[in-house]
Short mmCIF file of C-alpha atoms and ligand atoms in Angstrom, two decimals:
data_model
loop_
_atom_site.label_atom_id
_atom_site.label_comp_id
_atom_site.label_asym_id
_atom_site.label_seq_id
_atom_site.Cartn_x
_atom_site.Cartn_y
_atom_site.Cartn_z
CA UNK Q 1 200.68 100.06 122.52
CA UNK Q 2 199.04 103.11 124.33
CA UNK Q 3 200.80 104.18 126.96
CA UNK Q 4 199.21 106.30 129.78
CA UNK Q 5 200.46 108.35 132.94
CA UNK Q 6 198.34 108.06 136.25
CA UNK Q 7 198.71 111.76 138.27
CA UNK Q 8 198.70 111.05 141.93
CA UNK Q 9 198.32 107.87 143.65
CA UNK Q 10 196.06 108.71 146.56
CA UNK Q 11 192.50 106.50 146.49
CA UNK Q 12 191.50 107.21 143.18
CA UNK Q 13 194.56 106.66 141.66
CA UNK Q 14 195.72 103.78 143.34
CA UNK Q 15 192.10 102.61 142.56
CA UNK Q 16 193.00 102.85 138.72
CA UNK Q 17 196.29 101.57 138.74
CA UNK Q 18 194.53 98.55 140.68
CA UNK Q 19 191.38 98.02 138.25
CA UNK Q 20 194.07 98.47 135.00
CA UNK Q 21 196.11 95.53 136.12
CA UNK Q 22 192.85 93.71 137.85
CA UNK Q 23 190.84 93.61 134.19
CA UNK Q 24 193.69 94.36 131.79
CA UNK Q 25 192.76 91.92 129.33
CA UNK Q 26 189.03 93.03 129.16
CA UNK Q 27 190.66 96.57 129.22
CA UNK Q 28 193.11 96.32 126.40
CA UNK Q 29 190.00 94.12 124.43
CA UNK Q 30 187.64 96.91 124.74
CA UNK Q 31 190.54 99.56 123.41
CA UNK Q 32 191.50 97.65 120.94
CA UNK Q 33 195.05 97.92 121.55
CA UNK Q 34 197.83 96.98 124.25
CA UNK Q 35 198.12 99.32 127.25
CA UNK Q 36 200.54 100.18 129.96
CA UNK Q 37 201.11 101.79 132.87
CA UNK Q 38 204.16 104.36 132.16
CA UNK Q 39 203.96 106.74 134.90
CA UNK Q 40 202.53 107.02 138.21
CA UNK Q 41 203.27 110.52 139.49
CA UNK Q 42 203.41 111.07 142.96
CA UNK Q 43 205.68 113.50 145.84
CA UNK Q 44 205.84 110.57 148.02
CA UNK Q 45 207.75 107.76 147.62
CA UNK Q 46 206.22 103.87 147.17
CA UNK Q 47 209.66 101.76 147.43
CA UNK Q 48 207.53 98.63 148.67
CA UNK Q 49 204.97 99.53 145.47
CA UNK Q 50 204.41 96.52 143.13
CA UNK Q 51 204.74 99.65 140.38
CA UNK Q 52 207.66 101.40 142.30
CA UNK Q 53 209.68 101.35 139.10
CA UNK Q 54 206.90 103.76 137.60
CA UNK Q 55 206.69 106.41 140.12
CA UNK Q 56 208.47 109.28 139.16
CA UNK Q 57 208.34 113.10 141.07
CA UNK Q 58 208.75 114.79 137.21
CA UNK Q 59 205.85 116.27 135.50
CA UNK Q 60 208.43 117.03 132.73
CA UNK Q 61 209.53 113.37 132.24
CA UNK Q 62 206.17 112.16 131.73
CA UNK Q 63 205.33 114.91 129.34
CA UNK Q 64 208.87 114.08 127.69
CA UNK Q 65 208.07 110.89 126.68
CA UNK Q 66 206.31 110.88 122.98
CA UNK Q 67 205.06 107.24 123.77
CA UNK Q 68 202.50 108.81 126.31
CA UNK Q 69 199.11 109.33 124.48
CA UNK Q 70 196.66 109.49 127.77
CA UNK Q 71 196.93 110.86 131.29
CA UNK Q 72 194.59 110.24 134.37
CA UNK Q 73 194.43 113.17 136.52
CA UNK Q 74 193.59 112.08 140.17
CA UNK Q 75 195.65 114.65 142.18
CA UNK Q 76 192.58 117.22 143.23
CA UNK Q 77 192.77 121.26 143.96
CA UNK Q 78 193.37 123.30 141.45
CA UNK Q 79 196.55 123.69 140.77
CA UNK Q 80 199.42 122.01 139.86
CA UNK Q 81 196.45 119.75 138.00
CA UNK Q 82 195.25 122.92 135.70
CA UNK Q 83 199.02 123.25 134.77
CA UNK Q 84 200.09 119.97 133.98
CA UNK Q 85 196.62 118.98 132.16
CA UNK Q 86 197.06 122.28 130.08
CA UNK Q 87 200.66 121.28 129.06
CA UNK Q 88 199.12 117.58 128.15
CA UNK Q 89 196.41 118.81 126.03
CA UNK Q 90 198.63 121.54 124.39
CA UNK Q 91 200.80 118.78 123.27
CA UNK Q 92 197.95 116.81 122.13
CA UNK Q 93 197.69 114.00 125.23
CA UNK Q 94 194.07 113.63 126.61
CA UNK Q 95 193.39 113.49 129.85
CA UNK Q 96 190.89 111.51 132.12
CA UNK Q 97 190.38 113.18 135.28
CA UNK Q 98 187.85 112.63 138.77
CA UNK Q 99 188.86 116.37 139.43
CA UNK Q 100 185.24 118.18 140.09
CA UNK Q 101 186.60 121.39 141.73
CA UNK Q 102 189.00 121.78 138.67
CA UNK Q 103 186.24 121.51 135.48
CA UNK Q 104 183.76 123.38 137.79
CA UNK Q 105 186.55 126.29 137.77
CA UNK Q 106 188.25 125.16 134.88
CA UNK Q 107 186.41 122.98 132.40
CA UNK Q 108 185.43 125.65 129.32
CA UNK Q 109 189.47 126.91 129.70
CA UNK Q 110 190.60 122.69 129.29
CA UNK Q 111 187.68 121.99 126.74
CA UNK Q 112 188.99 124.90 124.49
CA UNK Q 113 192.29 123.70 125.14
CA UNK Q 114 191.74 120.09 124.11
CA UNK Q 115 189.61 121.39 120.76
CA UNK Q 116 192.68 123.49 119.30
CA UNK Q 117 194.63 120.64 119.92
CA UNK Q 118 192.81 117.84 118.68
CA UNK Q 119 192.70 115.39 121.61
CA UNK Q 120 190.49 115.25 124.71
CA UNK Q 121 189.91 116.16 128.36
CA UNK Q 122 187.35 113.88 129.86
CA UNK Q 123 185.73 114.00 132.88
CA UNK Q 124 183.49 111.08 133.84
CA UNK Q 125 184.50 110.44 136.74
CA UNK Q 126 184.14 113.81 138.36
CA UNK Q 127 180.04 113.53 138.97
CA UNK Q 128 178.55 110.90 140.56
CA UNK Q 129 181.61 108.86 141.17
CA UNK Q 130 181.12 104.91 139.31
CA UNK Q 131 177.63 106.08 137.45
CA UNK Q 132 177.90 106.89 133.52
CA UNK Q 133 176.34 109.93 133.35
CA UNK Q 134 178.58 112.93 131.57
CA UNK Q 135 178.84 110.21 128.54
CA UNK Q 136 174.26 109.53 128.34
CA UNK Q 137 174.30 113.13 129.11
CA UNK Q 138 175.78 114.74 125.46
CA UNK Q 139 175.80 111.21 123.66
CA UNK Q 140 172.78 108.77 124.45
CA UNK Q 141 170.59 111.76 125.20
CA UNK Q 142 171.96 114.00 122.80
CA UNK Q 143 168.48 113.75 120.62
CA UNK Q 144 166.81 115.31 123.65
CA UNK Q 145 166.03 119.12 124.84
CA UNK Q 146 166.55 118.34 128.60
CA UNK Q 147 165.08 120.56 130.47
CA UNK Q 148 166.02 119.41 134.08
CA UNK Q 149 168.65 117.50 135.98
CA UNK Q 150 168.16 116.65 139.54
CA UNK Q 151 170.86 114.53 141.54
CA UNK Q 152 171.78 113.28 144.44
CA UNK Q 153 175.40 114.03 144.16
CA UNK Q 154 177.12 113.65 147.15
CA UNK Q 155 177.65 110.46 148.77
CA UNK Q 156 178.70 111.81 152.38
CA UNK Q 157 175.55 113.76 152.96
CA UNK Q 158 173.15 111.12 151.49
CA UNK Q 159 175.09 108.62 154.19
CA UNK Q 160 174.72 111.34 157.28
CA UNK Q 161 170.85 112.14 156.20
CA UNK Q 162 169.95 108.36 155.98
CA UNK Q 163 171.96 107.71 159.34
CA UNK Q 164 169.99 110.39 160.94
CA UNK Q 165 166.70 109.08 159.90
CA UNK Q 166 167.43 105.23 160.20
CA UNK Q 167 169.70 105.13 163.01
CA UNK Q 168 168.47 108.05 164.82
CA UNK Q 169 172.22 109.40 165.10
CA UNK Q 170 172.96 113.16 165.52
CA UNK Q 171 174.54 114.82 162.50
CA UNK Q 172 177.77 115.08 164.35
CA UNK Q 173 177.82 111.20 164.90
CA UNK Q 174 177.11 110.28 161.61
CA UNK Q 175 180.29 113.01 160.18
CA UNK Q 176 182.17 111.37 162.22
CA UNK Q 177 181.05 107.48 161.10
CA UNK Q 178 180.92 109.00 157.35
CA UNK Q 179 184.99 109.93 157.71
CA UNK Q 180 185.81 106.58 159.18
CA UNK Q 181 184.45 105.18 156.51
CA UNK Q 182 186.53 107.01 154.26
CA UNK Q 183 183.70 108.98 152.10
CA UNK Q 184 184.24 112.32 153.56
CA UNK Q 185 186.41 114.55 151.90
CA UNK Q 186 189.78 115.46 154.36
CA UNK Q 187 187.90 119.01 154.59
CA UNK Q 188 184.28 117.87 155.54
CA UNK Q 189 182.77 121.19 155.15
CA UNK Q 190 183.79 120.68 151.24
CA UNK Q 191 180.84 117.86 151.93
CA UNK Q 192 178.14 119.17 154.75
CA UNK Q 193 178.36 122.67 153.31
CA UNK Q 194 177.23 121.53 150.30
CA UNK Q 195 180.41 122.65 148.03
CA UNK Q 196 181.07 119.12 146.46
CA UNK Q 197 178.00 118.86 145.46
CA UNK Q 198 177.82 122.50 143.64
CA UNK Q 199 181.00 122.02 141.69
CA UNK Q 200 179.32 118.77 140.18
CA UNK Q 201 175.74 120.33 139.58
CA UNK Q 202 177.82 123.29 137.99
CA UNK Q 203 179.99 120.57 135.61
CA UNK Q 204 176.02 119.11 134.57
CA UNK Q 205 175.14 122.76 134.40
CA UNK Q 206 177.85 123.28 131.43
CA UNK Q 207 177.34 120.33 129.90
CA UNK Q 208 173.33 120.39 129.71
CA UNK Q 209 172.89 124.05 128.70
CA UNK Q 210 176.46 124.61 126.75
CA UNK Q 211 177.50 127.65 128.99
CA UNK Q 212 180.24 127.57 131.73
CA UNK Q 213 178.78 128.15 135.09
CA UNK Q 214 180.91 128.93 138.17
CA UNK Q 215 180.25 127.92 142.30
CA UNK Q 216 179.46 131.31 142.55
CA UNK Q 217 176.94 131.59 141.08
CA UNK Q 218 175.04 129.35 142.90
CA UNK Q 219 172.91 128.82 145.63
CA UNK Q 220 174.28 126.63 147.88
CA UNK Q 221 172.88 125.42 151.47
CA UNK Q 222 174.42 122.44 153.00
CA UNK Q 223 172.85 119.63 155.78
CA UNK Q 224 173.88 121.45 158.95
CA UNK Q 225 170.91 122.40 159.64
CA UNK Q 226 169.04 119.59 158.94
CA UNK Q 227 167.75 118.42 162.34
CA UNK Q 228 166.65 114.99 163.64
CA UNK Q 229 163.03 116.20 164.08
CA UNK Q 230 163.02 117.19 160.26
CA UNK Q 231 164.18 113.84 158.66
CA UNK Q 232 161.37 112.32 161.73
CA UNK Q 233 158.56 114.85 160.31
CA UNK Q 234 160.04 113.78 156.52
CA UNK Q 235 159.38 110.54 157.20
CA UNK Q 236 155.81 110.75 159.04
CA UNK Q 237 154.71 112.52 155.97
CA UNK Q 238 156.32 109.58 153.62
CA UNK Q 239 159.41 110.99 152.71
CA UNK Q 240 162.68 111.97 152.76
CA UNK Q 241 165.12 114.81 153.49
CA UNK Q 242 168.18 114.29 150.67
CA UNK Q 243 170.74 116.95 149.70
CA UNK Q 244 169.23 117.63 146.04
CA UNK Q 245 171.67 119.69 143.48
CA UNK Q 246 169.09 120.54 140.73
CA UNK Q 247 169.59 122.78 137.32
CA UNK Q 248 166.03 123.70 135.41
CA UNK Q 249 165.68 125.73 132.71
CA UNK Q 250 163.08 128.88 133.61
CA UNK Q 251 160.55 129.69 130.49
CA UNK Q 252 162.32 132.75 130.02
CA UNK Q 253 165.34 130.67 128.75
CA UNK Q 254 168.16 131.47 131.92
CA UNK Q 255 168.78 128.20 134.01
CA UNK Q 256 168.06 127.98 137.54
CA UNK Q 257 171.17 125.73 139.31
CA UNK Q 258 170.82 125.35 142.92
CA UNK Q 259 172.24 122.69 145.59
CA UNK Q 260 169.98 122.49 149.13
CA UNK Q 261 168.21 120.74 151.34
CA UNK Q 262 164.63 119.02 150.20
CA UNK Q 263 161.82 116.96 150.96
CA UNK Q 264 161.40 114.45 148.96
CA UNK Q 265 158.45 112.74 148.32
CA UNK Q 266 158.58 108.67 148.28
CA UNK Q 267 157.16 109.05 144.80
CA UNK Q 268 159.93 110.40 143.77
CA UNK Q 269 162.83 107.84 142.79
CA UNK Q 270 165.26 109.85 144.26
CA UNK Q 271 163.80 109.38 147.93
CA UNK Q 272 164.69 105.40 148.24
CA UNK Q 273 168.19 106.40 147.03
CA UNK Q 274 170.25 105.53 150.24
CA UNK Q 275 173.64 105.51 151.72
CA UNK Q 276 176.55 106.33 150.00
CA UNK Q 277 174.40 105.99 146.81
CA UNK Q 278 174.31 109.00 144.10
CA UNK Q 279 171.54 109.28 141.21
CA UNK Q 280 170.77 111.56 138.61
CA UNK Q 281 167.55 112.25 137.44
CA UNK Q 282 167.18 113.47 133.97
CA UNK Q 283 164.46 115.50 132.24
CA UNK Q 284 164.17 115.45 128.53
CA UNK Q 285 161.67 116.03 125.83
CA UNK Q 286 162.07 112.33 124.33
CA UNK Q 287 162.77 110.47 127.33
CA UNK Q 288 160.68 111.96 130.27
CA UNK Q 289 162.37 111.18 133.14
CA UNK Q 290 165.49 108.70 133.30
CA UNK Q 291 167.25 108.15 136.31
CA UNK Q 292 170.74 106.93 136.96
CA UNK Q 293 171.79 105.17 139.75
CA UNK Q 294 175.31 104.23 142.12
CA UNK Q 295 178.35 104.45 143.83
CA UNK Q 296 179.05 108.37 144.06
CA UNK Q 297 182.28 107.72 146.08
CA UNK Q 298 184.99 105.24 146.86
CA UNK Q 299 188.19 104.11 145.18
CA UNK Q 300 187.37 101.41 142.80
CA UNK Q 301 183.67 103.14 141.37
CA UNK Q 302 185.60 106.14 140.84
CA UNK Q 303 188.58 104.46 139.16
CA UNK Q 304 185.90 102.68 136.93
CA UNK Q 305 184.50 105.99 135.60
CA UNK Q 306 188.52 107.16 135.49
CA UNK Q 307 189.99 103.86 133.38
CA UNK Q 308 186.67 104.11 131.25
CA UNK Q 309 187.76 107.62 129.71
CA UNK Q 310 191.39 106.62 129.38
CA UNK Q 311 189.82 103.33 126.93
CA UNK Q 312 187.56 105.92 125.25
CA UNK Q 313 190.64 108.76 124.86
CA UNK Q 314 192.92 105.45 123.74
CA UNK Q 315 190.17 104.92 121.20
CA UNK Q 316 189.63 108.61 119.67
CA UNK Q 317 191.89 109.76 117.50
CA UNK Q 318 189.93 113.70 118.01
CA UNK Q 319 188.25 115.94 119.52
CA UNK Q 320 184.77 114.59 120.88
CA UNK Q 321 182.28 117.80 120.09
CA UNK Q 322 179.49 116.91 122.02
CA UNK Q 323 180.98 117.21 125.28
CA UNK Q 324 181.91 120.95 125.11
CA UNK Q 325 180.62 124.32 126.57
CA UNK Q 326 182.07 127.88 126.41
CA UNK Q 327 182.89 130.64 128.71
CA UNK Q 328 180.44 133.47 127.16
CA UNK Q 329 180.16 135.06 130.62
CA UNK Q 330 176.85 134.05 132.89
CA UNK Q 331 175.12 137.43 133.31
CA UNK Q 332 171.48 136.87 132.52
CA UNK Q 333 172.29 133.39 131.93
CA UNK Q 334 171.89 131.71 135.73
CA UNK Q 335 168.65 133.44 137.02
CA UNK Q 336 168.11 134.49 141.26
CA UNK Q 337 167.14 131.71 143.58
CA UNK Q 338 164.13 133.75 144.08
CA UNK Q 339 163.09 132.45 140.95
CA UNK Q 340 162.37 129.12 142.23
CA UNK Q 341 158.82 127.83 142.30
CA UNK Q 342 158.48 125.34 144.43
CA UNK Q 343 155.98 123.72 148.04
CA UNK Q 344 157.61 123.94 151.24
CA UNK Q 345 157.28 120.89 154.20
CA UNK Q 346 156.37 123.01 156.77
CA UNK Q 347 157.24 121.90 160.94
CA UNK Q 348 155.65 123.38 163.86
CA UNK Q 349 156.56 123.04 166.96
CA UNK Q 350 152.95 123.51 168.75
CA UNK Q 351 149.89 122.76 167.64
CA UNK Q 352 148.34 120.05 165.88
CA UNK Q 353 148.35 118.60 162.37
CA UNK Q 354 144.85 119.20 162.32
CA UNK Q 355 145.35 122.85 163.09
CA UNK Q 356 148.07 123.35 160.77
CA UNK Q 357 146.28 121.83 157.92
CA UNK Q 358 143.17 123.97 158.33
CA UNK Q 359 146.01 126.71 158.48
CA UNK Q 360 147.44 125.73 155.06
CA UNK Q 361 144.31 125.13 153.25
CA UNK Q 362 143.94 124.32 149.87
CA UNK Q 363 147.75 124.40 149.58
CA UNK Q 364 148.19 121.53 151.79
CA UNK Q 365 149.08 118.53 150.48
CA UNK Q 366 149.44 116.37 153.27
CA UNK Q 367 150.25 116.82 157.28
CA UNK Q 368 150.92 114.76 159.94
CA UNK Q 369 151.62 114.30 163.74
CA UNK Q 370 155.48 114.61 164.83
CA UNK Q 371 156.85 114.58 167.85
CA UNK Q 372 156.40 118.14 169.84
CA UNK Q 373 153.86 119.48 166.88
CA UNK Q 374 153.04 118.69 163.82
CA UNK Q 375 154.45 118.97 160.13
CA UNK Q 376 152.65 119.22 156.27
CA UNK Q 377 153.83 119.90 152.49
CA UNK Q 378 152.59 122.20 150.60
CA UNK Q 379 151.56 122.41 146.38
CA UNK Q 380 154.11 124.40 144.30
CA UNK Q 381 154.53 127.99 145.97
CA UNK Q 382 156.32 131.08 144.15
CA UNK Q 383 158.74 132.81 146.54
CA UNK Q 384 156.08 135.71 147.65
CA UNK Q 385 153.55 133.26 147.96
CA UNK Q 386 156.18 131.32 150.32
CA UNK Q 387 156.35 134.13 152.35
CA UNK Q 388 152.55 134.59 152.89
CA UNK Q 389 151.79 131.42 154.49
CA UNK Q 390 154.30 131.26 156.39
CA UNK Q 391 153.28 135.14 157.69
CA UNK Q 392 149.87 133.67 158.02
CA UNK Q 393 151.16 130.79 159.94
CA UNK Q 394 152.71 133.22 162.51
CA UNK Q 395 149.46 135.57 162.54
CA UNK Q 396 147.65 132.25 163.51
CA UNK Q 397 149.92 131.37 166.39
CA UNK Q 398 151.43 128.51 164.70
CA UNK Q 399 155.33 128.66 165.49
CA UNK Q 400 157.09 127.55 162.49
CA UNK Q 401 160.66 125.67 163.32
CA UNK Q 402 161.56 124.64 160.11
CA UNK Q 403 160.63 124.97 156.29
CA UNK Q 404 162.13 123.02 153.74
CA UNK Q 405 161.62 122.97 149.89
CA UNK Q 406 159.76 119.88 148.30
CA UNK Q 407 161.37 118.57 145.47
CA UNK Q 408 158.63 118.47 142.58
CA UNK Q 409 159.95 116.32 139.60
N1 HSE T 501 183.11 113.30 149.11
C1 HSE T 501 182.48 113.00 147.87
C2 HSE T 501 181.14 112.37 148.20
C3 HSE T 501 183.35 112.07 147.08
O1 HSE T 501 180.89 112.10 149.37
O2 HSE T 501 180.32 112.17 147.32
C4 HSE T 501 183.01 111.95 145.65
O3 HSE T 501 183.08 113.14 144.95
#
C-alpha cells in the first residue's frame, strides 16, 4: 500500500483527490500497488467533504506518519510549500507538485535536495498544465541536443488573444470573460504581464540546458499592449498574435530565454493553437521539430499531470537523474535580449501597403491592407538592423504604431 498526502485542496487539489478516487483501479494497476489517500492538508475546514476524515491543519502529522511515501504539493507561493517539500524530501518522501513559481525559484535547491536523499521531486504538472512534456523533455528526447523550445504556455493569454481576434472583444472584456471562466490566476497580472508564463519557460530553461535560470533574468513583456488593430493586421497577413515563451541556444553556447508578444505565421503549428490550449514546440537534432499539444489550465488536466508523478514517484524506488539541473550561477550563461535575431510585423497607421512594402524592400516578406494603414513582416532582422528600418520608415513618412517580433521556427 502507498500511501500519499495531497497539500491544499483548492482546484488542483481537489482535482486530484477527484481523478484518484474517479480512476483508482486504472491508477493503482498502472503503480503496481494499492494506494490511498492519507492526508489532505488544508487551513479551512471541509466538514460536508466526502474525505473530511482526511483533512488535517498539521504539516507535522503528515510528515509523522512513516506509512506516507508520496506528497502532492498543490498549495502555490512560495512558502510554506518550499518548507514542507524540503522536510518531505529530507526524510526521503517525493513529492509531485503543479507549483511553477516555486521550481522557477526553487527547483535546483529541491532537485539537490531530493538527490542526497534518494527520492524525488517531480514537477509535471507545473508547465503546460495536462500535456506530458517535463517527462519527453529529459526521457523520450533525452538522445537529442535540443536546441530550441518554443511554447505557448499560458492558457489565459492564448484565451484573451484569440477572443480579441475572433470575437472582436477588447482586452479588458476578454480578462474579465477569462476570470469567469476560472483560468485566470486570482492576481491576473501574474497572467497578462506575462509572469506565469516566465516561471514555466525558466523551469524548460533548467531542464533543457542543465543550469538553473531565475525570472529575472528574463525578458518578459506581457499582452497589454496588444491592440485589436494588431491581432486584425496579424490576421490580414495570415497569422496570429500568441504570447510565445521561447529558450534558444545562441552559437556562442549562452541560451537566449525570453517570454513576449509575436506574430506568428499560420505555418507555424503554434498559430492554430487556440483558446485555453498550451503547446510546446521542441527543437532537437534527431527529431526536428515535435510539438506537444493541450489543456494548459483547469482542475482535472492539471490533476492528471499531478496523479501521474505521484504513480511514477510510487513506482521509483530513487532518484530519477535525468530530470536535474544545478545552481552554478547564470552570469554569461543567459545572454541580452539584444541578442535576438529575429523579423518584425510592422503596422502603420497611414499609408498604404503598397507604400510600405516598397519601404521595406527586399526584407519584406509580405504586407497587406488593415484598417487605417497598412501592415507587413519582415525576414530575420538583428537588433541594429531592427532599428534601421524602422528609422527609415520614419525618414519616409511612414508612422509606425506598432512592431512586433515574428516568431521564426
Ligand atoms: N493561469 C495559468 C494559465 C494556469 O492561464 O495558463 C496554469 O498555470
Amino acid at each position: 500500500m502507498k500511501k500519499f498526502a495531497v497539500l491544499g485542496y483548492g482546484t488542483v487539489g481537489s482535482g486530484v483527490v477527484e481523478l484518484f478516487y474517479k480512476n483508482r483501479e486504472k491508477i493503482e494497476q498502472k503503480a503496481g500497488c494499492p494506494m490511498e489517500v492519507g492526508y489532505i492538508l488544508d487551513l479551512r475546514d471541509f466538514p460536508d467533504s466526502p474525505y473530511a476524515d482526511k483533512f488535517t491543519k498539521s504539516m507535522d502529522s503528515i510528515l509523522a506518519d512513516p506509512e506516507v511515501s508520496v506528497v502532492a504539493e498543490c498549495m502555490g507561493g512560495v512558502e510554506p510549500a518550499f518548507t514542507y517539500l524540503m522536510q518531505c524530501l529530507g526524510k526521503g518522501i517525493s513529492v509531485a507538485t503543479s507549483n511553477k513559481e516555486l521550481i522557477a525559484r526553487k527547483g535546483a535547491q529541491l532537485l539537490a535536495e531530493a538527490k542526497a536523499h534518494s527520492c524525488n521531486c517531480f514537477f509535471e504538472a507545473s508547465v503546460g498544465g495536462a500535456i506530458p512534456i517535463i517527462r519527453p523533455l529529459h526521457r523520450c528526447l533525452a538522445a537529442n541536443d535540443i536546441t530550441a523550445v518554443y511554447g505557448i504556455l499560458n492558457g489565459t493569454t492564448n484565451f484573451i488573444l484569440d477572443k480579441m481576434l475572433s470575437d472582436d472583444m477588447s482586452f479588458e472584456a476578454a480578462l474579465a470573460l477569462a476570470q469567469e471562466l476560472g483560468y485566470a490566476e486570482r492576481e491576473p497580472s501574474a497572467d497578462v504581464d506575462g509572469h506565469d508564463a516566465c516561471r514555466k519557460i525558466c523551469i524548460i530553461s533548467s531542464l533543457v540546458f542543465g543550469k538553473h535560470v531565475y525570472p529575472e533574468s528574463v525578458k518578459t513583456v506581457g499582452i497589454r499592449e496588444v491592440s485589436l488593430a494588431d491581432a486584425a493586421a496579424a490576421d490580414a497577413l495570415d497569422g496570429a498574435v500568441k504570447l510565445i515563451a521561447s529558450v534558444r541556444r545562441l552559437e556562442d553556447g549562452r541560451i537566449l530565454p525570453m517570454v513576449q508578444p509575436m506574430f506568428v505565421p499560420h505555418d507555424n503549428m503554434l498559430s492554430r493553437v487556440d483558446g485555453v490550449f498550451n503547446a510546446v514546440m521542441v527543437c532537437g537534432d534527431g527529431i526536428d521539430r515535435a510539438v506537444f499539444c493541450g489543456r494548459g489550465a483547469g482542475k482535472l488536466p492539471t490533476a492528471s499531470a499531478v496523479m501521474g508523478d505521484v504513480i511514477e514517484a510510487a513506482k521509483h524506488q530513487c532518484t530519477v537523474f535525468s530530470q536535474d539541473w544545478v545552481d552554478s550561477g547564470e552570469q554569461d550563461f543567459v545572454a541580452d535580449a539584444d541578442a535576438l535575431c529575429c523579423g518584425l510585423m510592422i503596422r502603420i497607421a497611414n499609408g498604404d501597403a503598397a507604400a510600405l512594402a516598397a519601404a521595406v524592400g527586399d526584407r519584406c516578406e509580405a504586407s497587406a491592407v488593415v484598417d487605417g494603414g497598412a501592415a507587413c513582416y519582415t525576414t530575420c532582422l538583428n537588433a541594429v538592423e531592427q532599428q534601421d528600418l524602422l528609422a527609415e520608415l520614419n525618414n519616409a513618412g511612414l508612422q509606425v504604431v506598432s512592431a512586433l517580433p515574428v516568431l521564426d521556427a
